[in-house]
Every structure is written in C-alpha cells, then in structure tokens.
mmCIF file of C-alpha atoms in Angstrom:
data_model
loop_
_atom_site.group_PDB
_atom_site.id
_atom_site.type_symbol
_atom_site.label_atom_id
_atom_site.label_comp_id
_atom_site.label_asym_id
_atom_site.label_seq_id
_atom_site.Cartn_x
_atom_site.Cartn_y
_atom_site.Cartn_z
ATOM 1 C CA UNK R 1 62.063 97.386 100.202
ATOM 2 C CA UNK R 2 62.241 94.336 102.458
ATOM 3 C CA UNK R 3 61.492 91.970 99.557
ATOM 4 C CA UNK R 4 64.132 93.608 97.351
ATOM 5 C CA UNK R 5 66.753 93.375 100.102
ATOM 6 C CA UNK R 6 65.854 89.748 100.815
ATOM 7 C CA UNK R 7 66.108 88.885 97.105
ATOM 8 C CA UNK R 8 69.561 90.462 96.916
ATOM 9 C CA UNK R 9 70.653 88.642 100.083
ATOM 10 C CA UNK R 10 69.515 85.343 98.554
ATOM 11 C CA UNK R 11 71.437 86.138 95.363
ATOM 12 C CA UNK R 12 74.595 87.025 97.311
ATOM 13 C CA UNK R 13 74.469 83.905 99.479
ATOM 14 C CA UNK R 14 73.838 81.730 96.413
ATOM 15 C CA UNK R 15 77.007 83.128 94.822
ATOM 16 C CA UNK R 16 78.923 82.373 98.031
ATOM 17 C CA UNK R 17 77.551 78.798 98.044
ATOM 18 C CA UNK R 18 78.465 78.235 94.377
ATOM 19 C CA UNK R 19 82.018 79.461 94.908
ATOM 20 C CA UNK R 20 82.367 77.888 98.358
ATOM 21 C CA UNK R 21 83.420 81.211 99.921
ATOM 22 C CA UNK R 22 82.466 83.044 103.113
ATOM 23 C CA UNK R 23 80.907 86.519 103.203
ATOM 24 C CA UNK R 24 82.673 89.472 104.823
ATOM 25 C CA UNK R 25 80.675 92.472 106.035
ATOM 26 C CA UNK R 26 81.901 95.680 107.558
ATOM 27 C CA UNK R 27 80.389 96.694 110.880
ATOM 28 C CA UNK R 28 78.873 100.107 110.340
ATOM 29 C CA UNK R 29 77.083 102.253 112.873
ATOM 30 C CA UNK R 30 75.434 105.105 111.022
ATOM 31 C CA UNK R 31 73.105 106.167 113.824
ATOM 32 C CA UNK R 32 75.195 109.148 114.897
ATOM 33 C CA UNK R 33 76.268 110.350 111.469
ATOM 34 C CA UNK R 34 72.751 110.303 110.045
ATOM 35 C CA UNK R 35 70.775 111.367 113.088
ATOM 36 C CA UNK R 36 70.269 115.008 112.114
ATOM 37 C CA UNK R 37 68.152 115.338 108.975
ATOM 38 C CA UNK R 38 66.093 118.153 107.553
ATOM 39 C CA UNK R 39 62.572 116.803 107.374
ATOM 40 C CA UNK R 40 61.997 114.704 110.483
ATOM 41 C CA UNK R 41 63.090 114.684 114.066
ATOM 42 C CA UNK R 42 66.315 112.930 115.091
ATOM 43 C CA UNK R 43 64.703 109.725 116.240
ATOM 44 C CA UNK R 44 62.759 109.237 113.006
ATOM 45 C CA UNK R 45 65.822 110.022 110.893
ATOM 46 C CA UNK R 46 67.908 107.538 112.871
ATOM 47 C CA UNK R 47 65.340 104.798 112.324
ATOM 48 C CA UNK R 48 65.089 105.577 108.613
ATOM 49 C CA UNK R 49 68.841 105.645 108.040
ATOM 50 C CA UNK R 50 69.430 102.367 109.859
ATOM 51 C CA UNK R 51 66.460 100.592 108.300
ATOM 52 C CA UNK R 52 67.988 99.599 104.966
ATOM 53 C CA UNK R 53 71.437 98.699 106.275
ATOM 54 C CA UNK R 54 70.109 96.768 109.261
ATOM 55 C CA UNK R 55 67.562 94.950 107.089
ATOM 56 C CA UNK R 56 70.212 94.053 104.531
ATOM 57 C CA UNK R 57 72.605 92.831 107.210
ATOM 58 C CA UNK R 58 69.884 90.770 108.919
ATOM 59 C CA UNK R 59 68.788 89.268 105.600
ATOM 60 C CA UNK R 60 72.344 88.219 104.738
ATOM 61 C CA UNK R 61 72.923 86.708 108.186
ATOM 62 C CA UNK R 62 69.598 84.853 108.087
ATOM 63 C CA UNK R 63 70.053 83.422 104.593
ATOM 64 C CA UNK R 64 73.707 82.543 105.215
ATOM 65 C CA UNK R 65 72.773 80.634 108.378
ATOM 66 C CA UNK R 66 70.172 78.636 106.428
ATOM 67 C CA UNK R 67 72.655 77.815 103.652
ATOM 68 C CA UNK R 68 75.638 77.128 105.948
ATOM 69 C CA UNK R 69 77.761 80.054 104.738
ATOM 70 C CA UNK R 70 80.150 81.724 107.169
ATOM 71 C CA UNK R 71 79.708 85.478 107.680
ATOM 72 C CA UNK R 72 82.567 87.513 109.115
ATOM 73 C CA UNK R 73 82.233 91.075 110.335
ATOM 74 C CA UNK R 74 85.262 93.354 110.266
ATOM 75 C CA UNK R 75 86.121 96.856 111.379
ATOM 76 C CA UNK R 76 85.941 99.236 108.388
ATOM 77 C CA UNK R 77 88.644 101.606 109.719
ATOM 78 C CA UNK R 78 90.762 103.167 106.944
ATOM 79 C CA UNK R 79 89.547 100.739 104.259
ATOM 80 C CA UNK R 80 88.980 103.500 101.700
ATOM 81 C CA UNK R 81 92.336 105.109 102.412
ATOM 82 C CA UNK R 82 94.231 101.822 102.223
ATOM 83 C CA UNK R 83 92.444 100.918 99.013
ATOM 84 C CA UNK R 84 93.185 104.322 97.513
ATOM 85 C CA UNK R 85 96.873 104.352 98.409
ATOM 86 C CA UNK R 86 97.710 100.684 97.866
ATOM 87 C CA UNK R 87 95.359 98.958 95.432
ATOM 88 C CA UNK R 88 93.490 101.486 93.286
ATOM 89 C CA UNK R 89 96.339 102.081 90.820
ATOM 90 C CA UNK R 90 97.821 98.587 91.077
ATOM 91 C CA UNK R 91 94.567 96.799 90.200
ATOM 92 C CA UNK R 92 93.023 99.499 87.964
ATOM 93 C CA UNK R 93 89.841 99.709 90.018
ATOM 94 C CA UNK R 94 87.780 102.447 91.624
ATOM 95 C CA UNK R 95 88.343 103.603 95.186
ATOM 96 C CA UNK R 96 85.144 101.817 96.288
ATOM 97 C CA UNK R 97 86.195 98.508 94.750
ATOM 98 C CA UNK R 98 89.625 98.912 96.339
ATOM 99 C CA UNK R 99 88.000 99.502 99.737
ATOM 100 C CA UNK R 100 85.898 96.339 99.355
ATOM 101 C CA UNK R 101 89.081 94.452 98.415
ATOM 102 C CA UNK R 102 90.657 95.642 101.681
ATOM 103 C CA UNK R 103 87.537 94.537 103.598
ATOM 104 C CA UNK R 104 87.847 91.079 102.030
ATOM 105 C CA UNK R 105 91.536 90.889 102.944
ATOM 106 C CA UNK R 106 90.717 91.965 106.483
ATOM 107 C CA UNK R 107 88.159 89.158 106.631
ATOM 108 C CA UNK R 108 91.043 86.758 105.892
ATOM 109 C CA UNK R 109 93.012 88.244 108.830
ATOM 110 C CA UNK R 110 95.596 89.863 106.566
ATOM 111 C CA UNK R 111 97.232 93.083 107.766
ATOM 112 C CA UNK R 112 97.713 96.038 105.487
ATOM 113 C CA UNK R 113 101.222 97.257 106.130
ATOM 114 C CA UNK R 114 102.181 100.707 104.920
ATOM 115 C CA UNK R 115 104.439 100.494 101.838
ATOM 116 C CA UNK R 116 108.052 101.393 102.615
ATOM 117 C CA UNK R 117 108.005 104.503 100.460
ATOM 118 C CA UNK R 118 105.012 105.863 102.368
ATOM 119 C CA UNK R 119 106.533 105.153 105.768
ATOM 120 C CA UNK R 120 108.589 108.323 105.353
ATOM 121 C CA UNK R 121 105.348 110.255 105.916
ATOM 122 C CA UNK R 122 104.390 108.347 109.058
ATOM 123 C CA UNK R 123 107.547 108.832 111.120
ATOM 124 C CA UNK R 124 107.230 105.197 112.190
ATOM 125 C CA UNK R 125 107.963 104.501 115.818
ATOM 126 C CA UNK R 126 108.306 100.900 116.970
ATOM 127 C CA UNK R 127 105.358 99.387 118.791
ATOM 128 C CA UNK R 128 102.701 101.506 117.077
ATOM 129 C CA UNK R 129 99.770 99.658 115.535
ATOM 130 C CA UNK R 130 99.704 99.803 111.732
ATOM 131 C CA UNK R 131 96.322 101.595 111.851
ATOM 132 C CA UNK R 132 98.080 104.513 113.542
ATOM 133 C CA UNK R 133 100.339 104.755 110.508
ATOM 134 C CA UNK R 134 97.330 104.740 108.195
ATOM 135 C CA UNK R 135 95.786 107.466 110.345
ATOM 136 C CA UNK R 136 98.842 109.668 109.834
ATOM 137 C CA UNK R 137 98.804 108.995 106.081
ATOM 138 C CA UNK R 138 95.099 109.804 105.910
ATOM 139 C CA UNK R 139 95.754 113.186 107.499
ATOM 140 C CA UNK R 140 98.744 113.826 105.237
ATOM 141 C CA UNK R 141 96.942 112.984 101.993
ATOM 142 C CA UNK R 142 93.349 113.958 102.822
ATOM 143 C CA UNK R 143 93.605 117.059 100.669
ATOM 144 C CA UNK R 144 94.673 115.132 97.557
ATOM 145 C CA UNK R 145 92.003 114.233 95.060
ATOM 146 C CA UNK R 146 91.720 110.430 94.617
ATOM 147 C CA UNK R 147 92.579 110.524 90.908
ATOM 148 C CA UNK R 148 96.066 111.847 91.769
ATOM 149 C CA UNK R 149 96.858 108.323 93.006
ATOM 150 C CA UNK R 150 96.162 106.930 89.513
ATOM 151 C CA UNK R 151 99.068 108.973 88.162
ATOM 152 C CA UNK R 152 101.847 107.761 90.424
ATOM 153 C CA UNK R 153 104.167 104.955 89.394
ATOM 154 C CA UNK R 154 102.192 101.972 90.651
ATOM 155 C CA UNK R 155 103.199 99.129 92.963
ATOM 156 C CA UNK R 156 106.920 99.846 93.208
ATOM 157 C CA UNK R 157 106.449 103.604 93.658
ATOM 158 C CA UNK R 158 109.938 104.432 92.318
ATOM 159 C CA UNK R 159 109.148 108.112 91.884
ATOM 160 C CA UNK R 160 106.176 108.321 94.243
ATOM 161 C CA UNK R 161 107.344 111.207 96.388
ATOM 162 C CA UNK R 162 108.257 113.624 93.606
ATOM 163 C CA UNK R 163 105.423 112.516 91.328
ATOM 164 C CA UNK R 164 102.734 112.955 93.966
ATOM 165 C CA UNK R 165 104.078 116.400 94.776
ATOM 166 C CA UNK R 166 104.391 117.616 91.203
ATOM 167 C CA UNK R 167 101.308 116.194 89.525
ATOM 168 C CA UNK R 168 99.148 119.276 88.952
ATOM 169 C CA UNK R 169 98.470 119.991 92.597
ATOM 170 C CA UNK R 170 96.415 122.991 93.590
ATOM 171 C CA UNK R 171 97.881 125.554 95.949
ATOM 172 C CA UNK R 172 95.688 124.259 98.803
ATOM 173 C CA UNK R 173 97.043 120.747 98.257
ATOM 174 C CA UNK R 174 100.613 122.036 98.231
ATOM 175 C CA UNK R 175 100.054 124.005 101.446
ATOM 176 C CA UNK R 176 98.841 120.930 103.322
ATOM 177 C CA UNK R 177 101.591 118.692 101.922
ATOM 178 C CA UNK R 178 104.295 121.154 103.065
ATOM 179 C CA UNK R 179 103.836 119.847 106.599
ATOM 180 C CA UNK R 180 104.731 116.305 105.523
ATOM 181 C CA UNK R 181 107.220 116.492 102.644
ATOM 182 C CA UNK R 182 110.514 118.316 101.995
ATOM 183 C CA UNK R 183 109.984 121.675 100.299
ATOM 184 C CA UNK R 184 112.305 120.632 97.448
ATOM 185 C CA UNK R 185 109.669 118.170 96.259
ATOM 186 C CA UNK R 186 107.092 120.929 95.961
ATOM 187 C CA UNK R 187 109.234 123.135 93.723
ATOM 188 C CA UNK R 188 108.121 123.249 90.146
#
C-alpha cells in the first residue's frame, strides 16, 4: 500500500511540476467519524482508517518538498454543497469533481459567494460569514437528490425557485422545502 501511494504521489507532483502549479489538499480528520467499526476495537479502527489518508498526505508533502512544489491545505467545509449548487450544472461535472473544483478555488483564496437567487433561502443578515449562508442552504436543500440540480436552469437560474420546487419532488422533499419556500411554488 505504501509503495502504491508513493507512486501516485510522485505522479501527482510530476504533473504539478510540468504544469508549474501548486497542489491543494483538504485537511480531513477522519479519526472520530471512523472510530467505531465492526471487527476491531476503536483504537485499531482509528489507526486503520487514518493510515491510507495520512500516508498519502505525507507522501505528497514529502515529494512536493523535494521537487519544490507548493502544497496548500484548506478547510473542506461545504465544498460538496457549494460544488453541487454552483458548479455541477454549469460545468457539466459530477458532484465530486465540483467539490474538488471548489477546493482548488479555495486554495487560490477565492470566496464562494451565494448566488443572488439562492440568497432568498438564507435570509441574509449583514456581517454574517458566507459559510453561515452555505450552512443554511445545506439544511434547506439536504433532502434534495443531487441530480435535481442538473435540471435547473444553469448559471443564471432564471426559473430556479419554481423549477427546483416542481421537478418531480417526492413528498418528503416537498415537506422539508415548505419551511424555506413559499407554498405557491410547491403547488402542482
């Protein structure tokens, strides 16, 4: 496993050297989320779950230092949600690719502002950090299946509100959305 991870780290850093680009990693701490497994005790499970990620991260840092490539680490908060709501449809990519795009943008110190049409769901109050807005949106749209976002009108979102509310939603999705949208939008 170590040799495979080191080979992939070498390949990644070589690509970064060829393109003269830095590497951006998200800072993940999976010790708490993976600490309770079925087959071993907590301590063994924690070590096993962190092994591959920690090894991969260490290999990338080590190889990048040798080759003179900058490595930035960013907070992964809301990257999947931002990617899903902002970039998945616009760029015709999967939710995971959209999340990695957001991680790259965060590595360049770019902020992901909530689109104006979605700010209606956040009840924006001045002085709040933009991550708070994404938190509210995450709660509002957590029930929606990701593919629903492929069927809204794209970057400009001209019909976003009514489209998102009338695109084949299940009753459970409608019930959750009732807290955040006018009931007129949910009428069929």
